[in-house]
PDB file of C-alpha atoms in Angstrom:
ATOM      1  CA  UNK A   1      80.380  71.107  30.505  1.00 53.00           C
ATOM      2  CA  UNK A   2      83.704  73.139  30.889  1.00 57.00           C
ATOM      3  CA  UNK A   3      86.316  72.426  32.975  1.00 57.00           C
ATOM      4  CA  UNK A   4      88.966  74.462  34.462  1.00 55.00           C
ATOM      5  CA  UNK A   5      92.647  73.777  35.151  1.00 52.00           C
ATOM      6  CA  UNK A   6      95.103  75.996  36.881  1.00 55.00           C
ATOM      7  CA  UNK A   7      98.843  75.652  35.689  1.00 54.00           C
ATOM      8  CA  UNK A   8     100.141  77.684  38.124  1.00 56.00           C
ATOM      9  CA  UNK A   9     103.644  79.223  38.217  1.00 63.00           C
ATOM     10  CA  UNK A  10     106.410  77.272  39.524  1.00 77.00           C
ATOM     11  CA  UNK A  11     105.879  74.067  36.894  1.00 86.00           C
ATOM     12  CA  UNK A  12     105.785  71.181  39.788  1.00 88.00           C
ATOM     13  CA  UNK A  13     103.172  69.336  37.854  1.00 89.00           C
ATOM     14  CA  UNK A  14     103.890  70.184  34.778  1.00 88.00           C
ATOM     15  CA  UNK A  15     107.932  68.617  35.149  1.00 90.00           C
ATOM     16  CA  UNK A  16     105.694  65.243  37.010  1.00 92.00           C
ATOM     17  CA  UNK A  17     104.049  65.062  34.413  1.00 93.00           C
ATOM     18  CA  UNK A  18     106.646  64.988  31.674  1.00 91.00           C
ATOM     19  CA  UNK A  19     108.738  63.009  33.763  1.00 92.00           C
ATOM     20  CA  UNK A  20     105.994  59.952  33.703  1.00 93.00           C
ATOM     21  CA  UNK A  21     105.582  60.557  30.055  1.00 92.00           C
ATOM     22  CA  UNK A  22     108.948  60.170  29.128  1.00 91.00           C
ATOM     23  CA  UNK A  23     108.606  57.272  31.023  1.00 92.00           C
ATOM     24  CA  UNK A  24     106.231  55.736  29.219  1.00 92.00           C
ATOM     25  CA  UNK A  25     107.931  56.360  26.031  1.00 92.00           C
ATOM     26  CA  UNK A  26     110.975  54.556  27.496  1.00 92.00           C
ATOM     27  CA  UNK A  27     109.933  52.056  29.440  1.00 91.00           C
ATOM     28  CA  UNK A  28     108.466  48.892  27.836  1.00 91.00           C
ATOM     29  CA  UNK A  29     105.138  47.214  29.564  1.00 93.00           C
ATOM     30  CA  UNK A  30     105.594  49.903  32.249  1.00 94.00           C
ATOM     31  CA  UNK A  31     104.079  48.888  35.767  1.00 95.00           C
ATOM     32  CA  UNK A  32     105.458  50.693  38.340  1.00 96.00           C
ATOM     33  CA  UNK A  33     106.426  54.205  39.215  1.00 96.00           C
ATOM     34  CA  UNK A  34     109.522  54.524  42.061  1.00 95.00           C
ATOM     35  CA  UNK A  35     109.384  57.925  44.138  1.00 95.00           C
ATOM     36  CA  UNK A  36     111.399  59.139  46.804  1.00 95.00           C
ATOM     37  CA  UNK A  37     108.361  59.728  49.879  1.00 96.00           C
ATOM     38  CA  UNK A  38     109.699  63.344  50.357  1.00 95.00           C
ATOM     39  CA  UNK A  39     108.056  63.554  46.844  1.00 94.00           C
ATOM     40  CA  UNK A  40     105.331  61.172  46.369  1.00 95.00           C
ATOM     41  CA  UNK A  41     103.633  63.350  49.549  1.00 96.00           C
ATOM     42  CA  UNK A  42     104.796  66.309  47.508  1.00 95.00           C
ATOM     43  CA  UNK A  43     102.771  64.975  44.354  1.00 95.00           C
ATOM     44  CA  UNK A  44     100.017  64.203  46.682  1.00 95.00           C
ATOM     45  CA  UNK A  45      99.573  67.727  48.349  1.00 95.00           C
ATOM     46  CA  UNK A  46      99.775  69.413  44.635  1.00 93.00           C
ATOM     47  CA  UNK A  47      98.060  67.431  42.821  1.00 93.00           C
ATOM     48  CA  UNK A  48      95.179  66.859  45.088  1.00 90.00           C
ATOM     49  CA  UNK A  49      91.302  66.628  43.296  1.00 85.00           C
ATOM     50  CA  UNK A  50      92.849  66.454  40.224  1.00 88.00           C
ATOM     51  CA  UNK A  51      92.145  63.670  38.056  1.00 87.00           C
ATOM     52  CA  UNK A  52      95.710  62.250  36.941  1.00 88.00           C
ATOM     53  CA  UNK A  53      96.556  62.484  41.021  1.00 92.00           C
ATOM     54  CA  UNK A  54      97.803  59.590  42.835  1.00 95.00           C
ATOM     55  CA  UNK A  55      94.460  57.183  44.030  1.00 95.00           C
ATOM     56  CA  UNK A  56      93.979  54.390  46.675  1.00 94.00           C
ATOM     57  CA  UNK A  57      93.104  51.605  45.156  1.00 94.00           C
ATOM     58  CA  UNK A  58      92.330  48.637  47.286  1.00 93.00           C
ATOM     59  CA  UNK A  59      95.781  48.112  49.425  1.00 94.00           C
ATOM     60  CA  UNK A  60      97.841  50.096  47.182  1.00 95.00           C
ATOM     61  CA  UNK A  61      98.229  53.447  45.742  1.00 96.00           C
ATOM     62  CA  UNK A  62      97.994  54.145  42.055  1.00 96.00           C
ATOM     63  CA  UNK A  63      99.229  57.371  40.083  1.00 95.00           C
ATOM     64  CA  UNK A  64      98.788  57.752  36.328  1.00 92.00           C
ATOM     65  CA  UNK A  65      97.377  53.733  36.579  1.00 92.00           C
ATOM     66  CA  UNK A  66     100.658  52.433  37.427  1.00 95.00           C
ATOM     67  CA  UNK A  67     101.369  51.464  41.292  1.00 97.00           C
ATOM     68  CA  UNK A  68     103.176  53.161  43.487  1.00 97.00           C
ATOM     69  CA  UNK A  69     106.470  52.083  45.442  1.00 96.00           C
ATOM     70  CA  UNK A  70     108.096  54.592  47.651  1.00 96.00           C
ATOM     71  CA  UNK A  71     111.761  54.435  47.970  1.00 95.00           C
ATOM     72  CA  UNK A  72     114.054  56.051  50.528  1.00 95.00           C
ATOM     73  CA  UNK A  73     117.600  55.257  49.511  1.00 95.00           C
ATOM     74  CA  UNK A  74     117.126  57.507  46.179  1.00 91.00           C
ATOM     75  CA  UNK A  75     117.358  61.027  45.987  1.00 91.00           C
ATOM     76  CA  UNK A  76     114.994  63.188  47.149  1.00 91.00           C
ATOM     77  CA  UNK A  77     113.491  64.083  43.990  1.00 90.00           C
ATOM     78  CA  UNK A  78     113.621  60.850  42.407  1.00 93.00           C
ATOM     79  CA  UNK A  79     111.124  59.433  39.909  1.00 93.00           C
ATOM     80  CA  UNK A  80     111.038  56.703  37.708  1.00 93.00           C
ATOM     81  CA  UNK A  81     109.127  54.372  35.676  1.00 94.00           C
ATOM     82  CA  UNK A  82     109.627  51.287  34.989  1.00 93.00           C
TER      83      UNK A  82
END
């Protein structure tokens, strides 16, 4: 079966990506990833039907199986694991 991905141009998804990854690498026993909402609905718009996209699960949202927690106060393109 083949499968298709587009990378597109600007490198939104690729700099997500990296971002969680480093995360990952940095964080020990991570559980949570921290977004500002400007950019969660940002991750959500691009990386709709995708696999690694953010997913409702049950009450709360999950993106690259950690949970989700919006955060105003932060800046807008604020992302962190932990």
């Amino acid at each position: 079966m083949e499968r298709k991905y587009e990378v597109g141009g600007d490198y939104f998804i690729e700099e997500i990506m990296a971002a969680v990854f480093l995360g990952f690498r940095t964080a020990k026993n991570p559980s949570t990833v921290t977004v500002h909402p400007e950019l969660i609905k940002k991750i959500r718009e691009r990386f709709r039907n995708k696999v690694v996209g953010p997913k409702r699960v049950g009450d709360s949202e999950v993106f690259c199986g950690l949970k989700v927690i919006e955060d105003a106060t932060k800046e807008k393109d604020y992302l962190s694991v932990s």
